[in-house]
Coordinates of C-alpha atoms and ligand atoms in Angstrom, one line a residue:
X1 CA -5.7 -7.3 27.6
X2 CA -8.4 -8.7 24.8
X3 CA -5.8 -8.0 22.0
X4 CA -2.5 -6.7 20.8
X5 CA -2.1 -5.6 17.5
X6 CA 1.0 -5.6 15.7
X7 CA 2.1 -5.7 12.2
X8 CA 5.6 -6.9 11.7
X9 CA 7.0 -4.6 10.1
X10 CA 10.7 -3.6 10.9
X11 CA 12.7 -0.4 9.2
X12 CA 15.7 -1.8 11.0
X13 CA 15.3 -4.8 8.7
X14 CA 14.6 -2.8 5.7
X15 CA 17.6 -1.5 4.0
X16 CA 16.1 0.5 1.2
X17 CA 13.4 2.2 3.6
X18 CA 16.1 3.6 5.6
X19 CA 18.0 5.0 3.0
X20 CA 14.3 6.5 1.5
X21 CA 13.4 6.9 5.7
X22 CA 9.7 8.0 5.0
X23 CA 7.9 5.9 7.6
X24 CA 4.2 6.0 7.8
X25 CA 2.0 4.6 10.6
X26 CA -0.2 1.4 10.1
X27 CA -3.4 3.0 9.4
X28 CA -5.2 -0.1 9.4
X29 CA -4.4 -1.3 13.0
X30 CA -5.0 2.5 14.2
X31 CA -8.6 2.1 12.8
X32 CA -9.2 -1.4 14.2
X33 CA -8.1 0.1 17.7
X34 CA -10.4 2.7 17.4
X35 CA -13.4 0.9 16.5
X36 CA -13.1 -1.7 19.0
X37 CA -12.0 0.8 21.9
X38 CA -15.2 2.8 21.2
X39 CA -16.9 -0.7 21.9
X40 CA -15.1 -1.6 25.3
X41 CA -12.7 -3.8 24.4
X42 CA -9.3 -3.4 25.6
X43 CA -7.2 -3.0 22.8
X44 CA -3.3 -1.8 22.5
X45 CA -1.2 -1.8 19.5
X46 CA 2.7 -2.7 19.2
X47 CA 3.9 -0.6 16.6
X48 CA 6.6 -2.8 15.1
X49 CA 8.3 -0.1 13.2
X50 CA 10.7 1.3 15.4
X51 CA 11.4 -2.2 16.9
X52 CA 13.0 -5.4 17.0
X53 CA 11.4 -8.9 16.3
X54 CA 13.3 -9.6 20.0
X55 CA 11.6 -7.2 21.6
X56 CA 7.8 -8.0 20.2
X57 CA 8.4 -11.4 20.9
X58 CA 9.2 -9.9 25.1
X59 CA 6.4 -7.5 25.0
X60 CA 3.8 -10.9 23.5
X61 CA 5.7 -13.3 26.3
X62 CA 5.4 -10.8 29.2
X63 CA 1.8 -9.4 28.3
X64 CA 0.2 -12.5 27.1
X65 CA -2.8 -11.3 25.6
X66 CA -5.9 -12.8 24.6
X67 CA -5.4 -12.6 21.3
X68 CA -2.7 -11.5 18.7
X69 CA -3.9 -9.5 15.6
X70 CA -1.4 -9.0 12.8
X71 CA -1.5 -7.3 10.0
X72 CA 0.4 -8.9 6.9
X73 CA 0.8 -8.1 3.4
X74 CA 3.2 -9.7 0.8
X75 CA 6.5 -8.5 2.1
X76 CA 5.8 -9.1 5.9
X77 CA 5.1 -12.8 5.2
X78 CA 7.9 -14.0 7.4
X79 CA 7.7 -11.9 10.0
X80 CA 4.0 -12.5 10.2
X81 CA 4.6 -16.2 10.7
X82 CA 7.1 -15.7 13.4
X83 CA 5.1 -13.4 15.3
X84 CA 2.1 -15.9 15.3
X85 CA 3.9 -18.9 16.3
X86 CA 5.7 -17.0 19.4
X87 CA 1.7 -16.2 20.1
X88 CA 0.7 -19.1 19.8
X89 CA 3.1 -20.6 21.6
X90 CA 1.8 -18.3 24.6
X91 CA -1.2 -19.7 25.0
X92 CA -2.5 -16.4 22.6
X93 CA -5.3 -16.6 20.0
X94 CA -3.6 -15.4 16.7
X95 CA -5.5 -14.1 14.0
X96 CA -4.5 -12.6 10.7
X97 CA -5.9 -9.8 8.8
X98 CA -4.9 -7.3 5.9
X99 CA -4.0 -7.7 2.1
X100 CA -2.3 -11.1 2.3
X101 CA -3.3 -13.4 4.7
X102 CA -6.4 -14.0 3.0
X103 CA -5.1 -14.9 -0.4
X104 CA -2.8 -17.9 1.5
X105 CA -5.4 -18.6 4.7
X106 CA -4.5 -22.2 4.5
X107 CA -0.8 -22.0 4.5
X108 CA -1.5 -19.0 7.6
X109 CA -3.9 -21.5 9.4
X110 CA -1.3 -24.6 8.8
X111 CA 1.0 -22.2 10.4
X112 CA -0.6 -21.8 14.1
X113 CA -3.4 -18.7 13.1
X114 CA -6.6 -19.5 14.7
X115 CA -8.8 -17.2 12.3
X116 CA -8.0 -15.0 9.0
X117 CA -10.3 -11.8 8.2
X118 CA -10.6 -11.4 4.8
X119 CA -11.7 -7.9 3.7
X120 CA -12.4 -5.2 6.4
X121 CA -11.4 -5.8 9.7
X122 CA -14.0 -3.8 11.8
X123 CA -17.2 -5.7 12.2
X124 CA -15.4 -9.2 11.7
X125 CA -12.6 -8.7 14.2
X126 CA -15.5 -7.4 16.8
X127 CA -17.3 -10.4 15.9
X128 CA -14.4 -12.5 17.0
X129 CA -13.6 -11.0 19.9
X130 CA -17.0 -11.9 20.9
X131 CA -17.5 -15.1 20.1
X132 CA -13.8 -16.0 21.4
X133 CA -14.9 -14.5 24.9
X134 CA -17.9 -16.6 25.1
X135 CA -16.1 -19.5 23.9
X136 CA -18.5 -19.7 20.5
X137 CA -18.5 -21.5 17.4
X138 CA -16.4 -19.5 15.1
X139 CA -18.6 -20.2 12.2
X140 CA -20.9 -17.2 12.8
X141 CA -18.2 -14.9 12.6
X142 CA -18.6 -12.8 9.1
X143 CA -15.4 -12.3 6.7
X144 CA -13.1 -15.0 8.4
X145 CA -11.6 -18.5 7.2
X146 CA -10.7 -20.9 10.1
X147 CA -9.6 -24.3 10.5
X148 CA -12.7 -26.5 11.3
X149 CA -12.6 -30.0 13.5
X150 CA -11.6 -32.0 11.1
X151 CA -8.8 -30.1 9.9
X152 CA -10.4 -28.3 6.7
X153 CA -10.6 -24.9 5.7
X154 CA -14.0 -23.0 6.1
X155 CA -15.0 -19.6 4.8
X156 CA -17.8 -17.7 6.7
X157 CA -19.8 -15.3 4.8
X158 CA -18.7 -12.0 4.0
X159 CA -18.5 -9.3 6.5
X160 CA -21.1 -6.4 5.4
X161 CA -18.9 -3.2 4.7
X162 CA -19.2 -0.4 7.2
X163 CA -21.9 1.8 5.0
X164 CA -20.7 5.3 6.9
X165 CA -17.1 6.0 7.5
X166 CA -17.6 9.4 9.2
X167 CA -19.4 7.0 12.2
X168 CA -16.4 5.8 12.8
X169 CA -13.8 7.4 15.2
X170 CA -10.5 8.3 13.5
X171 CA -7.4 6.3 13.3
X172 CA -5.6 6.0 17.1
X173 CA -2.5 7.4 16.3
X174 CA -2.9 8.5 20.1
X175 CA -1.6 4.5 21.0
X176 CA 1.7 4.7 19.1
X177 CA 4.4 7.0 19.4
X178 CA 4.0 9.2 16.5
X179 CA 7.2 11.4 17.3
X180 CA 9.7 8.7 16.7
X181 CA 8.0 9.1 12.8
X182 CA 7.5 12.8 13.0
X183 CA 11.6 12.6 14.1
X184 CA 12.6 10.4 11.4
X185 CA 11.0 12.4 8.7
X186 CA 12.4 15.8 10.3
X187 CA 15.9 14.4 10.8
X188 CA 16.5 13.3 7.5
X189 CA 14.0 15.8 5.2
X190 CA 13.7 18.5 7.2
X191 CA 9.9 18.1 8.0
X192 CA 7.8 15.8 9.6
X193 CA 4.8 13.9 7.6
X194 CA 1.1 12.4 8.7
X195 CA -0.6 10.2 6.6
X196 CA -4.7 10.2 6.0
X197 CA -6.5 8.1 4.0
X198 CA -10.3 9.7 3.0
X199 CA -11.8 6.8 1.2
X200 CA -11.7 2.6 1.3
X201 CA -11.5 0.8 -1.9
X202 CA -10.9 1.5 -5.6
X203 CA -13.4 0.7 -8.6
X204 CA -10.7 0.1 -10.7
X205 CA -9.4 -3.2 -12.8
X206 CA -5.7 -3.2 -13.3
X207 CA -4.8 -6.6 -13.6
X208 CA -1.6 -6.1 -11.4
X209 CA -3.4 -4.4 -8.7
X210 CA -5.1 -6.6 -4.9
X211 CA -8.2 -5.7 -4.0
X212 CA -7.9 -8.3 -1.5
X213 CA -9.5 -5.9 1.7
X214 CA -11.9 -3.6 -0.3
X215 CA -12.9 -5.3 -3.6
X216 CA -13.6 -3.1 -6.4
X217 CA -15.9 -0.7 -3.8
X218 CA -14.8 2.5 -2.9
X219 CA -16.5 4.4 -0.1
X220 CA -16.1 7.9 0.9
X221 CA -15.6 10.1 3.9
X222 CA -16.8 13.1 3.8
X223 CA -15.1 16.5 3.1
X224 CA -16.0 18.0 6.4
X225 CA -14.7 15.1 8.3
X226 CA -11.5 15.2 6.8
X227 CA -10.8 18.4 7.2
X228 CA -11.5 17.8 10.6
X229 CA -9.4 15.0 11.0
X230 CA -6.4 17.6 9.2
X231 CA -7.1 19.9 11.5
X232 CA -6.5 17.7 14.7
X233 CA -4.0 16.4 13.3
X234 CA -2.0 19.9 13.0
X235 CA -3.0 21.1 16.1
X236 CA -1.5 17.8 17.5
X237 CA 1.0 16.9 16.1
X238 CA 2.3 19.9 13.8
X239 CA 3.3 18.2 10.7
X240 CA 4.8 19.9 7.9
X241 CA 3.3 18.2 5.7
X242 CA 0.2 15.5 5.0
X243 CA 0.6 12.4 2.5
X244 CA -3.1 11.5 1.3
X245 CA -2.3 7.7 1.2
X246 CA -5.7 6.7 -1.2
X247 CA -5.4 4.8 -3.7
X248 CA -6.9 7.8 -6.5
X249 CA -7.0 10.3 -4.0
X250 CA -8.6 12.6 -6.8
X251 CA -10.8 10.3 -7.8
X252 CA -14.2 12.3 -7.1
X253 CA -14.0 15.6 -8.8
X254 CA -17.2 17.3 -7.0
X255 CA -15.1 15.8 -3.7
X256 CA -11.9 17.9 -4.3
X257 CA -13.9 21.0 -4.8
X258 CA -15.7 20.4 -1.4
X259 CA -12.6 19.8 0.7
X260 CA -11.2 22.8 -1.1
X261 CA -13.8 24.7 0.5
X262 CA -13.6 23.0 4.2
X263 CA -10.1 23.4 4.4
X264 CA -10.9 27.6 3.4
X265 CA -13.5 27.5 6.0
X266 CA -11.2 26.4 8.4
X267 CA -8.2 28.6 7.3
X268 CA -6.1 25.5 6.9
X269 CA -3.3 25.1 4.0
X270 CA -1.1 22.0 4.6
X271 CA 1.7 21.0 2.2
X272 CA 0.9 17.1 1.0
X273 CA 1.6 14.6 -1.7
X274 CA -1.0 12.2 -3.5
X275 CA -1.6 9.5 -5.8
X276 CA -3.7 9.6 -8.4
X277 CA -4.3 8.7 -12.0
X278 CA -4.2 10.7 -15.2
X279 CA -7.3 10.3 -16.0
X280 CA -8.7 11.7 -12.9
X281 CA -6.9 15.0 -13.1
X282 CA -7.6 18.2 -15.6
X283 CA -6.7 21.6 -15.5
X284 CA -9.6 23.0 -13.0
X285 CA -8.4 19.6 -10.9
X286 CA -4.5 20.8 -11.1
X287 CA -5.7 24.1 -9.7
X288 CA -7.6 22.8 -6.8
X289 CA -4.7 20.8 -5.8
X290 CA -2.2 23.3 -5.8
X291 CA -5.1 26.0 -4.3
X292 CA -4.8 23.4 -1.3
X293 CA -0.8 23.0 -0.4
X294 CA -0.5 19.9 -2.8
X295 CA 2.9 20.1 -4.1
X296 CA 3.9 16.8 -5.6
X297 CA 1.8 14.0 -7.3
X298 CA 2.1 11.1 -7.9
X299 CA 0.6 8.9 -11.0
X300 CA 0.8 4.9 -12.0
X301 CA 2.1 5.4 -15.4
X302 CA 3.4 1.9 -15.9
X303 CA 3.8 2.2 -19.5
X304 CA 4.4 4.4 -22.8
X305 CA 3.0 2.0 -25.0
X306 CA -0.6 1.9 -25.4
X307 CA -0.7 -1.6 -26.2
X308 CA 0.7 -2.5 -22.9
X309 CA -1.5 -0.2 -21.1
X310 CA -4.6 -1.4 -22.9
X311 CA -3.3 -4.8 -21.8
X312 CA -2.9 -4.1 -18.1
X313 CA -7.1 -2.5 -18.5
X314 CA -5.7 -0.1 -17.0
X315 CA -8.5 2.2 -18.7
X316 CA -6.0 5.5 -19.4
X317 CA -4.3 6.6 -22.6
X318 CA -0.6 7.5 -22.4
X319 CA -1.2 11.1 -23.7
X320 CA -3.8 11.4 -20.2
X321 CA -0.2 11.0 -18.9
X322 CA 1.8 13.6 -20.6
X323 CA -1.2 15.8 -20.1
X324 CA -1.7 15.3 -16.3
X325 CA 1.6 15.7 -16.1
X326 CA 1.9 19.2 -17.9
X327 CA -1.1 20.6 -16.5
X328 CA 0.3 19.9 -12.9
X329 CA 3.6 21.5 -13.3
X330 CA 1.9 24.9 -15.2
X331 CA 0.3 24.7 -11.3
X332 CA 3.8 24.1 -9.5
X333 CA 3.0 21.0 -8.8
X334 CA 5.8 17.9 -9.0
X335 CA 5.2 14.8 -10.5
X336 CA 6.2 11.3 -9.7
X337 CA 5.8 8.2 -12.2
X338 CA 5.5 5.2 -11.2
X339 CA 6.5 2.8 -14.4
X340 CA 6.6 -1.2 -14.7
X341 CA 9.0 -3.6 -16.8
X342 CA 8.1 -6.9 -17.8
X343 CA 4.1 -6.7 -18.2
X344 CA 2.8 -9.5 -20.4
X345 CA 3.6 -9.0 -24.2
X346 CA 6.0 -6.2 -23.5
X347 CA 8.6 -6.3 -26.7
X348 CA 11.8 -3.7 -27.3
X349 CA 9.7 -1.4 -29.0
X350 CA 7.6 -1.1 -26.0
X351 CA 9.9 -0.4 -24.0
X352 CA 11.4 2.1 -26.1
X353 CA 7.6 3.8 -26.1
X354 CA 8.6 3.9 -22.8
X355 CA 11.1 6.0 -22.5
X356 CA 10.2 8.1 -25.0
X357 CA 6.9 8.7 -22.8
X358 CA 9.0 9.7 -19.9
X359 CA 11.0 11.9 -21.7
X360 CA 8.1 13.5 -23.3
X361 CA 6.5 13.5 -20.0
X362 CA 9.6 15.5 -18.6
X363 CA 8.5 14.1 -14.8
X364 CA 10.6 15.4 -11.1
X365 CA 11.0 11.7 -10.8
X366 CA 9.9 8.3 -11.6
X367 CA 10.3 4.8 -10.1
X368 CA 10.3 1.5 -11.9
X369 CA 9.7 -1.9 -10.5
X370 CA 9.7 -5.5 -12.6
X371 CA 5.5 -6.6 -12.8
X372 CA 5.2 -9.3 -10.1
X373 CA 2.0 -11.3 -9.8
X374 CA 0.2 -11.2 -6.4
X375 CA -2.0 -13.9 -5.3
X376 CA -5.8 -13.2 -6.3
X377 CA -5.0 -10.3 -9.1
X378 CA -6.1 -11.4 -12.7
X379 CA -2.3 -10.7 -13.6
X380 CA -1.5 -13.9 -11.0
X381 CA -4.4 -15.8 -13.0
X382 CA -2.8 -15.1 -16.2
X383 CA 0.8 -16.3 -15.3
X384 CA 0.0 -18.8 -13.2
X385 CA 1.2 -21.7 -15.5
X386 CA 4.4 -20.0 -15.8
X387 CA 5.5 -19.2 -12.2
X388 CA 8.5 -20.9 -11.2
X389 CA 8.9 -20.0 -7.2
X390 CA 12.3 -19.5 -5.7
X391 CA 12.6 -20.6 -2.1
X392 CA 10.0 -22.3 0.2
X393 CA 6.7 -20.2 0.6
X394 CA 7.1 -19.1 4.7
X395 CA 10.7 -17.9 3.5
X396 CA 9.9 -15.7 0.4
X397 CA 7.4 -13.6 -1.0
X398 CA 4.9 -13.0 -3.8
X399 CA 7.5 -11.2 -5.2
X400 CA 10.4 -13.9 -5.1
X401 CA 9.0 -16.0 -8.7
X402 CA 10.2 -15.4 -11.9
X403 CA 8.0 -15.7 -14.8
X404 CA 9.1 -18.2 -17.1
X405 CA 9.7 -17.0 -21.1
X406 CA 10.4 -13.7 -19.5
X407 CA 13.3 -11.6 -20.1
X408 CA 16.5 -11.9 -17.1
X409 CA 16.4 -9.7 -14.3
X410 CA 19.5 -8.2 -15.8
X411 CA 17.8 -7.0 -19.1
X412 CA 15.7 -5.0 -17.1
X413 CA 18.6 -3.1 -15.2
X414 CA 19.6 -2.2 -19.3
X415 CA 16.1 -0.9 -19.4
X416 CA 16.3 0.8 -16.4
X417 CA 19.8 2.8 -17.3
X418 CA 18.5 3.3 -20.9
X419 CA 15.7 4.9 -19.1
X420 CA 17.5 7.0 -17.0
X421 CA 20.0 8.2 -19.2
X422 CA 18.2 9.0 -21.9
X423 CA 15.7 11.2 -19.5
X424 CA 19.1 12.5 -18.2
X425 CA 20.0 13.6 -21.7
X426 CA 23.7 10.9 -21.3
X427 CA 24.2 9.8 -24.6
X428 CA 27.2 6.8 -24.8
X429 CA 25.2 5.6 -21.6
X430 CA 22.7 5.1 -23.2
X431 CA 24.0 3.8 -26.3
X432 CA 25.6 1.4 -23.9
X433 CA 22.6 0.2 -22.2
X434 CA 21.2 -0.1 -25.9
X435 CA 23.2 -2.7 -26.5
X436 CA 23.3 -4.2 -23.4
X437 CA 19.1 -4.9 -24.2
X438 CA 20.3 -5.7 -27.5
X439 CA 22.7 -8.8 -25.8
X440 CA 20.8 -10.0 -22.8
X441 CA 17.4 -9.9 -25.0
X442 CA 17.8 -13.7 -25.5
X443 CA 18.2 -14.2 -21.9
X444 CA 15.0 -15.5 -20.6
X445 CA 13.9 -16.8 -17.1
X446 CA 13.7 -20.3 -17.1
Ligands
B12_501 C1 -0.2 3.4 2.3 C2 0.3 2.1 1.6 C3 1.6 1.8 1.7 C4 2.6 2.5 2.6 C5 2.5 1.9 3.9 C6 2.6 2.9 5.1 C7 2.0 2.3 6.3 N1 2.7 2.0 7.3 O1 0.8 2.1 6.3 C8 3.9 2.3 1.8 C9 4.2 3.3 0.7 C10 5.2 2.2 2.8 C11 3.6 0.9 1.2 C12 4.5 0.0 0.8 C13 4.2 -1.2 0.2 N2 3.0 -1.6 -0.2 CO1 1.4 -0.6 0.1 N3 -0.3 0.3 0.3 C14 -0.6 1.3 0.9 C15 -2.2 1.6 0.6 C16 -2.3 2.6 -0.6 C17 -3.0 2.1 1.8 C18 -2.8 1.3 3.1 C19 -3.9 1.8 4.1 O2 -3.5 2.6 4.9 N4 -5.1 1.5 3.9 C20 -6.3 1.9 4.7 C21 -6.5 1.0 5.8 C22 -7.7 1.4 6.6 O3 -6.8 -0.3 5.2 P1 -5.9 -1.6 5.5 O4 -4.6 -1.2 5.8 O5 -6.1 -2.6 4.4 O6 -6.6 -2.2 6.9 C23 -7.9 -2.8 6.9 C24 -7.9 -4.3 6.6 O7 -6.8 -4.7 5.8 C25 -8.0 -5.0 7.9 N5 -6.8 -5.2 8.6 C26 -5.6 -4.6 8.6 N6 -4.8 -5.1 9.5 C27 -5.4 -6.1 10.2 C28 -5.0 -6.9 11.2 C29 -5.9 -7.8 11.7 C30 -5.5 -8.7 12.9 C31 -7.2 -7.9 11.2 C32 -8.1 -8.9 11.7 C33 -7.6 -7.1 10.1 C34 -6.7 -6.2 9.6 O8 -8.8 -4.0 8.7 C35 -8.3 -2.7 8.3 C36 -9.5 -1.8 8.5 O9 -10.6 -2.2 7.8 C37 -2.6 0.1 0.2 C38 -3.8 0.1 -0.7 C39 -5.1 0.3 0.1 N7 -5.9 1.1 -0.3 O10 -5.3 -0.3 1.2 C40 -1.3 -0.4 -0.5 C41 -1.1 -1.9 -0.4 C42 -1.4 -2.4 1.0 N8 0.4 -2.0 -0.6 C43 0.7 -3.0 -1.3 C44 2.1 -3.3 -1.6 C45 2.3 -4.4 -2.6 C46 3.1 -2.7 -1.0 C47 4.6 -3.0 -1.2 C48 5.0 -4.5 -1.2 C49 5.1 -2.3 -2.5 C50 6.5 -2.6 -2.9 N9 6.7 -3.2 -4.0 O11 7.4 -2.3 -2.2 C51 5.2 -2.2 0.0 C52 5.4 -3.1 1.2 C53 6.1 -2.3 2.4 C54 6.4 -3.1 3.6 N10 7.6 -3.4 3.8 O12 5.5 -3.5 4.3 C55 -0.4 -3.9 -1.7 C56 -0.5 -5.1 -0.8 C57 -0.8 -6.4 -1.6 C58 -0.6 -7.6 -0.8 N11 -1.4 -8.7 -1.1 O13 0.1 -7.7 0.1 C59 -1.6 -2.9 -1.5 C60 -3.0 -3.5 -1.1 C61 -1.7 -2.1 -2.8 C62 -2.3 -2.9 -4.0 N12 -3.6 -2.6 -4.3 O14 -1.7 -3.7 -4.6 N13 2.2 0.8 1.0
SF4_502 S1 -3.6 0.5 -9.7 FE1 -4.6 2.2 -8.8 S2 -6.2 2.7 -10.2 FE2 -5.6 0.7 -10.7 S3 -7.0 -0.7 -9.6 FE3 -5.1 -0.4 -8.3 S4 -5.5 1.3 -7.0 FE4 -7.1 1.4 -8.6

């Protein structure tokens, strides 16, 4: 075998995910097995999801591969260096690829990784596979950092980006066992979900937000090959539904329309759910969407206050929101927020403008997290003098650091209920988590 690719990712370990239990396949190794199958190399994938760190760490002793690719991103971090380290101790190359690895490639490399892709994985991970096999200098190979002979780290140049996605073959999902997800979407929704992605990249600058693999490009596939793709995928696998995992999957207007029409062509209408942003949606938009099956959306609202929002360049105005927001439900269509606490110059009345947004908004649902800086995001840059780490770096992640001069974790549970009862119409809750802000205000992380 010239590689296994695995990813470290275990719902067994994940409390939360199994209560949510919407697993998605690793889109990112399925395309790297595609690409490099098409090209001869013999490439198998071990889906982590369903498994046990015991029983990767069999399948890597028994097989003995070439070479170990993992994918890692923030949470994974531990997992990822375990993995690599039972590689390496195999006699396997290990190299390192998706959002995080890059953003620490010293600490990765320090750690037993022989090579890090930054970026893309296609045409770099080809490139090492090559050069590997005939025993080359790896400083040739585009888009990776590697440990040179004298122990320093050394960047190669960039890897070019693959200019047309529709030469590429689709995502394997063929080399994993898409029924155990299929199953554990049917057995606790009632209906089994596929996920596509039909671009790379977003143009965006939130200052929160890795753009670690793609940059601020964004690439396209086109609307005839993803409808293709959708229909293979229901005469496969028969989901009951898609989940269009872009980043703004309704980011090209003129796109929509002409997937609209491919899917017509093709008498296809599948339920899904998307992310997008409120700027990107209007009323003929709306009616696209719910002309296709789409029957929830979701939009990164992050804030009420257009201060904050202005602050995070996150380049929308909070009445876009309630807008998007109206226009979708007048189509049927559900809406998800996603909201963030603790953003940079966020003060009571902010947050306030926060839940008066939501309830304005009048969403299906919304989901707040506390603003943590990753590595290589402007955000990170801004805080960087403030970061106080808990726990050693191999055993915690990005989002293990408190900010210091920020409010306590616990303040941010007040916001949370204030939020959520005053959406839910609870009055003395809300009074109570009033004053609970009020008290723990002058609770700061130190
Ligand atoms: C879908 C998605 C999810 C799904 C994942 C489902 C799944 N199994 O794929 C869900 C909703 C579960 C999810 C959760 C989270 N996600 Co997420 N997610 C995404 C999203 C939108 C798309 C991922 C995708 O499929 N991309 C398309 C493929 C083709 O690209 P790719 O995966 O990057 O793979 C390419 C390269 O990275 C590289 N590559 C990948 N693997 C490997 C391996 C090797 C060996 C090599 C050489 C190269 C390589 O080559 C691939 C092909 O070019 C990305 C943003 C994005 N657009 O990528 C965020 C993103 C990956 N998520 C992110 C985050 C922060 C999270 C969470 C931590 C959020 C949270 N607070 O809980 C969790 C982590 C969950 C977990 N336990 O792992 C960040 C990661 C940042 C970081 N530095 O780690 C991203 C980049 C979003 C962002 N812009 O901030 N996510
Ligand atoms: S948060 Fe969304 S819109 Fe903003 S840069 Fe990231 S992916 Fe793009």
């Amino acid at each position: 075998m010239d590689l296994l690719l695995t990813h470290g990712y275990f719902l067994a370990d994940d409390e939360k995910e199994r209560e949510i239990m919407k697993p998605y396949a690793p889109l990112g190794l399925l395309y790297l097995s595609s690409h490099l199958r098409a090209r001869g190399f013999a490439v198998e994938i071990y889906d982590s999801t369903f498994s046990t760190r015991e029983e990767l760490f069999r399948a890597i002793e028994t097989e003995r591969p070439r070479v170990v690719g993992i994918y890692g991103n923030l949470l994974t971090r531990g997992n990822v260096l375990a993995i690599a380290e039972v590689a390496a101790v195999n006699g396997c190359r290990v190299v390192l690829g998706g959002p995080e690895p890059a953003n620490y490639a010293s600490e990765y490399l320090a750690a037993g990784a022989d090579a890090i892709v930054s970026g893309e994985g296609e045409v770099s991970l080809e490139a090492l596979l090559r050069a590997l096999q005939a025993r080359e200098d790896l400083s040739r190979v585009p888009g990776i950092q590697y440990r040179t002979s004298d122990g320093s780290v050394a960047r190669a140049e960039a890897a070019p980006l693959i200019a047309d996605l529709d030469a590429q073959p689709w995502p394997d999902r063929q080399r994993i066992d898409m029924g155990r997800y299929l199953n554990a979407w049917r057995s606790r929704h009632g209906r089994g979900s596929v996920s596509v992605i039909t671009a790379r990249g977003c143009p965006y600058h939130c200052r929160w937000c890795s753009h670690s693999v793609y940059g601020k490009t964004h690439r396209r596939r086109s609307a005839a090959a993803v409808a293709e793709e959708v229909a293979w995928i229901v005469r496969q696998y028969e989901p009951e539904m898609l989940w269009m995992a872009d980043d703004v999957f309704t980011i090209h207007p003129g796109w929509i329309e002409k997937y609209a029409q491919e899917m017509s062509q093709r008498g296809l209408r599948i339920p899904f759910e998307c992310i997008t942003r409120a700027d990107r949606v209007n009323a003929r938009m709306a009616e696209t969407l719910a002309a296709l099956g789409c029957f929830r959306v979701w939009i990164g609202s992050e804030s009420g206050s257009q201060k904050l929002l202005d602050a995070m360049q996150r380049g929308v105005h909070a009445g876009q929101v309630r807008e998007a927001v109206r226009m979708l439900r007048e189509n049927g269509i559900e809406t998800g927020m996603f909201l963030m606490w603790g953003y940079e110059g966020e003060e009571m009345s902010d947050i306030e403008a926060t839940v008066e947004h939501v309830k304005a908004c009048r969403p299906d649902r919304f989901l707040t997290t506390i603003s943590y800086p990753i590595k290589g995001t402007p955000y990170y840059n801004d805080v960087a003098g403030r970061l106080v780490k808990i726990g050693e770096w191999r055993a915690s992640t990005d989002r293990d650091v408190r900010i210091a001069g920020r409010h306590s974790r616990r303040f941010y549970r007040f916001a949370d209920q204030l939020l959520k009862s005053e959406v839910n119409g609870i009055a003395e809750e809300a009074a109570a988590a009033r004053r609970g802000l009020r008290e723990t205000s002058a609770e700061v992380e130190a």
